[in-house]
């Protein structure tokens, strides 16, 4: 107890120094944009002729041969029994995996899911040497004299464009789904190159900035000079990069995850619980971030092992995952458990079916399996993190586009409003969401749609 006053004065001194550092850092802001540049990611050398800019209809297809091959591989799966009472603490519990595999083999109807996938219009177009796949969903009805608001929505890993299938009706046809028709969108959801039906880069160095530039070109090709963008996970960074590349073309940026680790506010974490008000943390922020050791440090250590593998040697683990559908399912579905709610690791079934249906989860797996895209999707980590995330210029840049942020309580790392505003100074909407985790559009489509609409409403009234 004798040393407590000294500790308090040390904390106050550290707080003061951090305050001065933050002030200095903020005071040297300058608006800048990323250079747009150009690229060629297809095989071989760039052709001398003009790139084919046609937009071609596309349809998801399957065959008996594809399904029979899947079933044969499932039948030959070898599983290791789990340790007693291990639940999901060692990764995906193989006892529950047996149940999923049995459903996949005997009840899951891939042909039916392909029909569901084809309910929205699919297209492909060549950009920078890559065949880019996207769905483009227009409103079924519009109030007279109104035009829909174009909205680009970008997925992450280990998700896909399918994550957005349940949120799209709330955005394109809100009146039929219990919402007002003051904001009606037409939604464009592309596959990141190397994911699903978008062709993978043949060259090293294909990162989020290159993806952002390609998606910007896609929107121009579709006739949109101005548009909204929305994303979580890699989608949040890609949409941020679009706003950094072409801010005059982005009407608004909505995120449900933020890459804000270069904020000096992160240095306040050890002291934030004791000086919450001083650092601008609310009671909700403190609840979501503390105790620091458990909620942030141990959580990130526990959940980031995959990232180190994929940011260093993605092709090695990719060989196994691309060869075994059961291994692929375990690897991906484990993320849909613990990233949806960390406490789900204490359950024998990982809580998967509390938030998702097996049909939806397995459809996402099939988009990786049938396209053979797991390895190329994992390479995205090496291209973006392999040299260190802080090495990229965009990480040091702020974003001067009107921004909205939805803070879902079970996200991997909570981002308080002042953290987000530091990176996105034009933050006009910040919402503490009542429930939900990392896969927001997939898990809580109506909540996310309502927050997007709230943000757009605030922006348009300004």
Coordinates of C-alpha atoms in Angstrom, one line a residue:
X1 CA 0.0 0.0 0.0
X2 CA 3.0 2.3 0.7
X3 CA 3.8 2.5 -3.0
X4 CA 0.3 3.3 -4.2
X5 CA 0.7 7.1 -4.3
X6 CA 3.9 6.7 -6.4
X7 CA 2.1 4.3 -8.8
X8 CA -0.7 6.9 -9.2
X9 CA 1.7 9.7 -9.9
X10 CA 3.5 7.5 -12.5
X11 CA 0.2 6.7 -14.2
X12 CA -0.7 10.4 -14.3
X13 CA 2.7 11.3 -15.7
X14 CA 2.4 8.6 -18.4
X15 CA -1.1 9.8 -19.2
X16 CA 0.1 13.4 -19.6
X17 CA 3.0 12.3 -21.9
X18 CA 0.6 10.2 -24.0
X19 CA -1.8 13.2 -24.2
X20 CA 1.0 15.4 -25.6
X21 CA 2.0 12.7 -28.1
X22 CA -1.5 12.3 -29.2
X23 CA -2.0 16.0 -29.6
X24 CA 1.3 16.3 -31.6
X25 CA 0.3 13.4 -33.9
X26 CA -3.2 14.8 -34.5
X27 CA -1.9 18.3 -35.1
X28 CA 0.2 17.1 -38.1
X29 CA -2.7 15.7 -40.1
X30 CA -2.8 16.4 -43.8
X31 CA -5.3 15.2 -46.3
X32 CA -3.6 12.9 -48.9
X33 CA -4.7 10.2 -51.3
X34 CA -3.1 7.0 -52.4
X35 CA -1.7 7.1 -56.0
X36 CA -4.2 5.3 -58.3
X37 CA -1.5 3.6 -60.5
X38 CA -2.3 0.6 -62.6
X39 CA -1.6 -3.2 -62.6
X40 CA -1.6 -6.4 -64.5
X41 CA -2.2 -9.6 -62.5
X42 CA -3.0 -12.1 -65.2
X43 CA -0.6 -14.8 -66.4
X44 CA 2.4 -13.8 -68.5
X45 CA 3.1 -10.4 -69.9
X46 CA 0.4 -7.7 -70.3
X47 CA -1.1 -7.9 -73.8
X48 CA -0.5 -4.9 -76.0
X49 CA -4.1 -4.6 -77.1
X50 CA -7.0 -3.1 -75.2
X51 CA -8.5 -5.2 -72.4
X52 CA -11.9 -6.7 -73.1
X53 CA -14.3 -4.6 -71.0
X54 CA -17.4 -6.6 -71.7
X55 CA -19.6 -7.7 -68.8
X56 CA -20.8 -11.3 -69.2
X57 CA -23.6 -13.1 -67.4
X58 CA -22.4 -15.9 -65.3
X59 CA -24.2 -18.9 -63.7
X60 CA -23.1 -21.1 -60.8
X61 CA -23.1 -24.7 -62.0
X62 CA -22.4 -28.1 -60.6
X63 CA -22.4 -31.7 -61.8
X64 CA -22.9 -35.3 -60.5
X65 CA -19.1 -35.8 -61.0
X66 CA -18.3 -32.9 -58.7
X67 CA -20.7 -34.1 -56.0
X68 CA -19.6 -37.8 -56.3
X69 CA -15.9 -36.7 -55.9
X70 CA -16.9 -34.7 -52.7
X71 CA -18.7 -37.7 -51.3
X72 CA -15.9 -40.1 -52.0
X73 CA -13.4 -37.8 -50.2
X74 CA -15.8 -37.3 -47.3
X75 CA -16.2 -41.1 -47.0
X76 CA -12.4 -41.5 -46.7
X77 CA -12.0 -38.8 -43.9
X78 CA -9.8 -39.8 -41.0
X79 CA -10.6 -38.0 -37.7
X80 CA -8.6 -37.9 -34.5
X81 CA -10.8 -38.4 -31.3
X82 CA -10.9 -35.2 -29.2
X83 CA -9.5 -35.0 -25.7
X84 CA -12.0 -35.5 -22.9
X85 CA -13.8 -32.3 -22.0
X86 CA -11.8 -30.3 -24.6
X87 CA -14.9 -28.8 -26.3
X88 CA -13.6 -26.2 -28.8
X89 CA -10.4 -25.2 -26.8
X90 CA -8.1 -27.3 -29.0
X91 CA -9.9 -26.2 -32.2
X92 CA -12.8 -27.9 -34.0
X93 CA -14.1 -30.7 -31.9
X94 CA -14.1 -33.9 -34.0
X95 CA -17.1 -35.4 -32.3
X96 CA -19.3 -32.5 -33.5
X97 CA -17.4 -32.5 -36.8
X98 CA -18.7 -36.1 -37.4
X99 CA -22.3 -34.8 -37.1
X100 CA -21.6 -32.0 -39.6
X101 CA -19.9 -34.4 -42.0
X102 CA -22.8 -36.8 -41.8
X103 CA -25.2 -34.0 -42.6
X104 CA -23.0 -32.8 -45.5
X105 CA -22.7 -36.3 -46.9
X106 CA -26.3 -37.5 -46.5
X107 CA -28.7 -34.5 -46.3
X108 CA -27.0 -31.3 -47.7
X109 CA -28.4 -30.6 -51.2
X110 CA -25.7 -28.8 -53.2
X111 CA -27.9 -28.6 -56.3
X112 CA -30.6 -26.8 -54.3
X113 CA -28.0 -24.4 -52.9
X114 CA -26.8 -23.7 -56.4
X115 CA -30.3 -22.7 -57.3
X116 CA -30.4 -20.4 -54.3
X117 CA -27.0 -18.9 -55.3
X118 CA -28.4 -18.2 -58.8
X119 CA -31.5 -16.3 -57.5
X120 CA -29.4 -13.1 -57.8
X121 CA -27.8 -12.1 -61.1
X122 CA -24.2 -13.1 -61.5
X123 CA -21.6 -11.5 -63.9
X124 CA -17.9 -11.6 -64.8
X125 CA -15.7 -9.0 -66.3
X126 CA -11.9 -8.7 -67.0
X127 CA -10.0 -6.1 -65.0
X128 CA -6.2 -5.8 -64.9
X129 CA -5.9 -9.3 -66.4
X130 CA -8.3 -11.0 -63.9
X131 CA -11.8 -12.3 -64.4
X132 CA -13.8 -10.6 -61.6
X133 CA -17.0 -12.2 -60.5
X134 CA -19.8 -10.2 -58.8
X135 CA -23.5 -10.2 -58.2
X136 CA -25.5 -7.1 -59.0
X137 CA -28.9 -6.8 -57.4
X138 CA -31.3 -4.0 -58.4
X139 CA -34.5 -3.1 -56.5
X140 CA -37.6 -5.0 -57.6
X141 CA -39.6 -1.8 -57.1
X142 CA -38.8 1.9 -56.7
X143 CA -40.9 4.9 -55.6
X144 CA -41.7 7.0 -58.6
X145 CA -39.0 9.6 -59.5
X146 CA -36.4 7.9 -57.3
X147 CA -33.1 6.3 -58.3
X148 CA -31.4 3.6 -56.1
X149 CA -28.2 4.3 -54.3
X150 CA -25.3 2.2 -55.5
X151 CA -23.7 0.2 -52.7
X152 CA -20.5 -1.9 -53.0
X153 CA -20.3 -4.6 -50.3
X154 CA -17.0 -6.5 -49.8
X155 CA -16.5 -9.7 -47.9
X156 CA -13.5 -11.0 -46.1
X157 CA -11.8 -14.3 -45.1
X158 CA -13.1 -17.0 -44.6
X159 CA -16.3 -15.6 -45.9
X160 CA -17.7 -15.0 -49.4
X161 CA -20.2 -13.0 -51.4
X162 CA -22.8 -15.4 -50.0
X163 CA -22.5 -13.7 -46.6
X164 CA -24.6 -10.8 -48.1
X165 CA -27.6 -12.9 -49.4
X166 CA -29.8 -12.3 -46.4
X167 CA -29.0 -8.6 -46.0
X168 CA -29.6 -7.7 -49.7
X169 CA -33.5 -7.8 -49.4
X170 CA -33.4 -5.3 -46.5
X171 CA -31.4 -2.9 -48.8
X172 CA -33.0 -3.4 -52.2
X173 CA -36.5 -4.0 -51.1
X174 CA -36.9 -2.5 -47.6
X175 CA -40.6 -1.8 -47.7
X176 CA -41.4 -5.5 -48.2
X177 CA -39.2 -6.3 -45.2
X178 CA -40.6 -4.0 -42.6
X179 CA -38.4 -0.9 -43.3
X180 CA -39.1 2.4 -44.8
X181 CA -38.5 3.1 -48.5
X182 CA -36.5 6.4 -48.0
X183 CA -33.3 4.5 -48.7
X184 CA -33.3 2.0 -51.5
X185 CA -30.0 0.5 -52.8
X186 CA -28.8 -1.5 -55.7
X187 CA -26.1 -3.8 -54.3
X188 CA -22.9 -5.0 -56.0
X189 CA -21.0 -7.8 -54.2
X190 CA -17.8 -8.9 -55.9
X191 CA -15.5 -11.8 -55.0
X192 CA -12.0 -10.7 -53.9
X193 CA -9.6 -12.0 -56.6
X194 CA -8.5 -15.4 -55.5
X195 CA -11.7 -16.1 -53.6
X196 CA -14.7 -18.0 -55.0
X197 CA -15.3 -17.3 -58.7
X198 CA -12.9 -14.4 -59.1
X199 CA -9.7 -15.4 -60.8
X200 CA -6.6 -15.4 -58.6
X201 CA -3.5 -13.3 -59.3
X202 CA -0.7 -15.0 -61.1
X203 CA 1.8 -12.4 -59.7
X204 CA 3.1 -11.7 -56.3
X205 CA 2.1 -8.5 -54.5
X206 CA -1.7 -8.5 -55.0
X207 CA -2.9 -6.7 -51.9
X208 CA -5.9 -4.7 -50.7
X209 CA -4.9 -1.6 -52.5
X210 CA -4.8 -3.5 -55.9
X211 CA -8.2 -5.0 -55.0
X212 CA -9.6 -1.6 -54.1
X213 CA -8.4 -0.2 -57.5
X214 CA -10.0 -3.1 -59.4
X215 CA -13.3 -2.7 -57.5
X216 CA -13.3 1.0 -58.2
X217 CA -12.8 0.2 -61.9
X218 CA -15.7 -2.3 -61.6
X219 CA -18.0 0.4 -60.3
X220 CA -17.0 2.8 -63.1
X221 CA -17.6 0.1 -65.7
X222 CA -21.1 -0.4 -64.2
X223 CA -21.7 3.3 -64.7
X224 CA -21.3 4.6 -61.2
X225 CA -19.3 7.7 -60.7
X226 CA -20.3 8.0 -57.0
X227 CA -21.2 5.2 -54.7
X228 CA -21.3 4.0 -51.1
X229 CA -19.0 1.2 -49.9
X230 CA -19.4 -1.2 -47.0
X231 CA -17.2 -3.9 -45.5
X232 CA -15.9 -5.9 -42.6
X233 CA -12.7 -8.0 -42.2
X234 CA -10.6 -7.6 -45.4
X235 CA -13.7 -5.9 -46.9
X236 CA -13.3 -3.1 -44.3
X237 CA -9.7 -2.5 -45.4
X238 CA -10.5 -2.7 -49.2
X239 CA -13.3 -0.2 -48.8
X240 CA -11.0 2.0 -46.7
X241 CA -8.4 1.8 -49.5
X242 CA -11.1 2.8 -52.1
X243 CA -11.8 5.9 -50.0
X244 CA -8.1 6.7 -49.9
X245 CA -7.6 6.2 -53.6
X246 CA -10.6 8.0 -54.9
X247 CA -12.4 10.0 -52.1
X248 CA -14.3 12.1 -54.5
X249 CA -16.1 9.0 -55.9
X250 CA -17.0 7.6 -52.5
X251 CA -20.2 9.2 -51.1
X252 CA -19.9 7.3 -47.8
X253 CA -18.0 4.5 -46.2
X254 CA -19.7 2.1 -43.7
X255 CA -17.6 -0.4 -41.7
X256 CA -18.2 -3.1 -39.1
X257 CA -14.5 -3.6 -38.5
X258 CA -11.7 -1.1 -38.3
X259 CA -7.9 -1.5 -38.8
X260 CA -6.8 1.2 -36.3
X261 CA -3.8 -0.2 -34.6
X262 CA -1.6 2.7 -35.6
X263 CA -3.6 5.1 -33.4
X264 CA -1.8 6.4 -30.4
X265 CA -5.0 5.6 -28.5
X266 CA -3.9 2.0 -28.5
X267 CA -1.1 3.0 -26.2
X268 CA -3.7 4.0 -23.6
X269 CA -5.0 0.5 -23.3
X270 CA -3.1 -0.4 -20.1
X271 CA -4.4 2.8 -18.3
X272 CA -7.8 3.0 -20.0
X273 CA -9.7 1.2 -17.3
X274 CA -8.5 3.6 -14.6
X275 CA -8.7 6.8 -16.7
X276 CA -11.6 5.9 -19.0
X277 CA -13.1 9.4 -19.1
X278 CA -9.8 11.0 -19.7
X279 CA -9.2 8.9 -22.8
X280 CA -12.8 9.2 -24.0
X281 CA -13.8 5.6 -23.3
X282 CA -17.5 5.0 -22.4
X283 CA -18.7 2.4 -19.9
X284 CA -19.5 0.2 -22.9
X285 CA -16.0 0.5 -24.2
X286 CA -14.6 -0.5 -20.8
X287 CA -17.0 -3.5 -20.6
X288 CA -15.9 -4.7 -24.1
X289 CA -12.1 -4.2 -23.6
X290 CA -11.4 -5.1 -20.0
X291 CA -9.9 -7.0 -18.2
X292 CA -7.3 -6.2 -20.8
X293 CA -5.3 -9.4 -20.4
X294 CA -8.3 -11.6 -21.1
X295 CA -10.4 -9.6 -23.5
X296 CA -7.5 -8.4 -25.7
X297 CA -4.1 -9.9 -25.1
X298 CA -5.0 -13.6 -24.5
X299 CA -7.9 -13.4 -27.0
X300 CA -5.6 -12.1 -29.8
X301 CA -3.0 -14.7 -29.0
X302 CA -5.5 -17.5 -29.0
X303 CA -7.3 -16.4 -32.2
X304 CA -4.4 -15.3 -34.4
X305 CA -2.4 -18.5 -35.0
X306 CA -4.0 -19.0 -38.5
X307 CA -2.9 -15.4 -39.4
X308 CA 0.8 -16.2 -38.7
X309 CA 0.6 -19.3 -40.9
X310 CA -1.2 -17.5 -43.8
X311 CA 1.0 -14.4 -43.6
X312 CA 4.2 -16.5 -43.9
X313 CA 3.6 -19.9 -45.7
X314 CA 0.0 -20.1 -47.0
X315 CA 0.7 -22.6 -49.7
X316 CA 1.8 -25.3 -47.3
X317 CA -1.4 -25.6 -45.3
X318 CA -3.3 -24.8 -48.5
X319 CA -2.1 -28.1 -50.0
X320 CA -3.9 -30.0 -47.2
X321 CA -7.1 -27.9 -47.1
X322 CA -7.5 -28.0 -50.9
X323 CA -7.2 -31.8 -50.9
X324 CA -9.6 -32.6 -47.9
X325 CA -13.1 -31.2 -47.8
X326 CA -13.5 -32.3 -44.2
X327 CA -10.2 -30.6 -43.2
X328 CA -11.3 -27.5 -45.1
X329 CA -14.7 -27.5 -43.2
X330 CA -13.0 -27.8 -39.8
X331 CA -10.5 -25.1 -40.6
X332 CA -13.1 -22.6 -41.8
X333 CA -16.1 -23.4 -39.5
X334 CA -13.9 -23.1 -36.4
X335 CA -13.7 -19.4 -37.3
X336 CA -17.5 -19.1 -37.6
X337 CA -17.7 -20.4 -34.0
X338 CA -15.2 -18.4 -32.0
X339 CA -15.3 -15.2 -34.2
X340 CA -19.1 -15.1 -33.7
X341 CA -18.8 -15.3 -29.9
X342 CA -15.6 -16.2 -28.1
X343 CA -17.5 -18.0 -25.3
X344 CA -18.6 -20.6 -27.9
X345 CA -15.3 -22.3 -27.5
X346 CA -16.7 -23.6 -24.2
X347 CA -19.4 -25.6 -26.0
X348 CA -19.2 -29.1 -27.4
X349 CA -20.7 -27.9 -30.7
X350 CA -19.0 -24.5 -30.8
X351 CA -22.4 -22.8 -30.8
X352 CA -22.4 -22.9 -34.6
X353 CA -26.1 -23.7 -35.1
X354 CA -27.1 -21.0 -32.6
X355 CA -26.5 -18.3 -35.2
X356 CA -26.3 -20.1 -38.5
X357 CA -27.9 -23.0 -40.4
X358 CA -25.7 -25.9 -41.6
X359 CA -27.0 -25.2 -45.1
X360 CA -25.6 -21.7 -45.0
X361 CA -22.3 -22.7 -43.4
X362 CA -21.8 -25.5 -45.9
X363 CA -22.7 -23.4 -48.9
X364 CA -19.8 -21.0 -47.9
X365 CA -17.5 -24.0 -47.6
X366 CA -18.6 -25.3 -51.0
X367 CA -17.7 -21.9 -52.5
X368 CA -14.1 -22.5 -51.4
X369 CA -14.1 -26.3 -52.2
X370 CA -15.6 -26.3 -55.7
X371 CA -13.5 -23.4 -56.9
X372 CA -10.3 -24.7 -55.3
X373 CA -9.6 -21.2 -53.9
X374 CA -8.6 -21.8 -50.3
X375 CA -4.8 -21.4 -51.0
X376 CA -5.2 -18.3 -53.1
X377 CA -7.5 -16.8 -50.5
X378 CA -4.9 -17.4 -47.8
X379 CA -2.1 -15.8 -49.9
X380 CA -4.0 -12.5 -49.4
X381 CA -2.6 -12.5 -45.8
X382 CA 1.0 -12.8 -47.0
X383 CA 0.6 -10.0 -49.6
X384 CA -0.9 -7.7 -47.0
X385 CA 0.9 -8.8 -43.8
X386 CA 4.0 -10.6 -44.9
X387 CA 6.2 -7.4 -44.8
X388 CA 4.5 -6.1 -41.7
X389 CA 1.1 -4.3 -41.8
X390 CA 2.7 -1.0 -40.7
X391 CA 4.9 -1.0 -43.8
X392 CA 2.0 0.0 -46.1
X393 CA 1.5 3.6 -46.8
X394 CA -2.3 3.4 -46.5
X395 CA -1.9 2.3 -42.8
X396 CA -0.3 5.7 -42.1
X397 CA -3.0 7.7 -43.9
X398 CA -6.3 9.0 -42.5
X399 CA -9.6 8.7 -44.4
X400 CA -11.4 11.9 -45.3
X401 CA -14.7 10.4 -46.5
X402 CA -17.9 10.5 -44.4
X403 CA -17.8 7.3 -42.4
X404 CA -20.3 5.2 -40.4
X405 CA -19.2 2.5 -38.0
X406 CA -21.2 -0.4 -36.4
X407 CA -19.5 -1.8 -33.3
X408 CA -20.7 -5.3 -32.8
X409 CA -20.1 -6.5 -29.2
X410 CA -18.5 -9.9 -30.1
X411 CA -16.1 -8.5 -32.7
X412 CA -12.5 -9.9 -32.3
X413 CA -11.2 -6.5 -31.1
X414 CA -13.5 -3.7 -30.0
X415 CA -12.7 -0.3 -31.6
X416 CA -13.9 2.6 -29.4
X417 CA -15.3 5.7 -31.2
X418 CA -12.2 7.8 -30.5
X419 CA -10.0 5.1 -32.1
X420 CA -12.2 5.0 -35.2
X421 CA -12.4 8.8 -35.4
X422 CA -8.6 9.1 -35.2
X423 CA -8.3 7.1 -38.5
X424 CA -11.6 8.4 -40.0
X425 CA -11.9 12.1 -38.9
X426 CA -15.3 12.4 -40.8
X427 CA -17.0 9.8 -38.7
X428 CA -20.6 10.9 -38.5
X429 CA -22.2 7.7 -37.1
X430 CA -21.0 5.3 -34.5
X431 CA -23.3 2.6 -33.1
X432 CA -23.0 0.1 -30.3
X433 CA -24.8 -2.8 -31.8
X434 CA -27.0 -4.8 -29.4
X435 CA -25.6 -8.2 -30.4
X436 CA -23.5 -9.9 -33.1
X437 CA -19.9 -10.7 -33.9
X438 CA -17.4 -10.8 -36.8
X439 CA -19.7 -12.0 -39.6
X440 CA -22.2 -9.2 -39.2
X441 CA -24.1 -9.4 -42.5
X442 CA -24.3 -13.2 -42.3
X443 CA -25.3 -13.3 -38.6
X444 CA -27.4 -10.1 -38.1
X445 CA -28.5 -8.9 -41.5
X446 CA -31.3 -6.7 -40.4
X447 CA -29.3 -5.0 -37.7
X448 CA -26.5 -4.2 -40.1
X449 CA -28.9 -3.0 -42.8
X450 CA -30.6 -0.7 -40.3
X451 CA -27.2 0.8 -39.3
X452 CA -26.2 1.4 -43.0
X453 CA -29.6 3.1 -43.5
X454 CA -29.1 5.2 -40.4
X455 CA -25.6 6.3 -41.6
X456 CA -26.8 7.2 -45.1
X457 CA -29.8 9.1 -43.6
X458 CA -27.5 11.2 -41.4
X459 CA -25.1 11.8 -44.3
X460 CA -27.8 13.0 -46.7
X461 CA -29.3 15.3 -44.1
X462 CA -26.0 17.1 -43.6

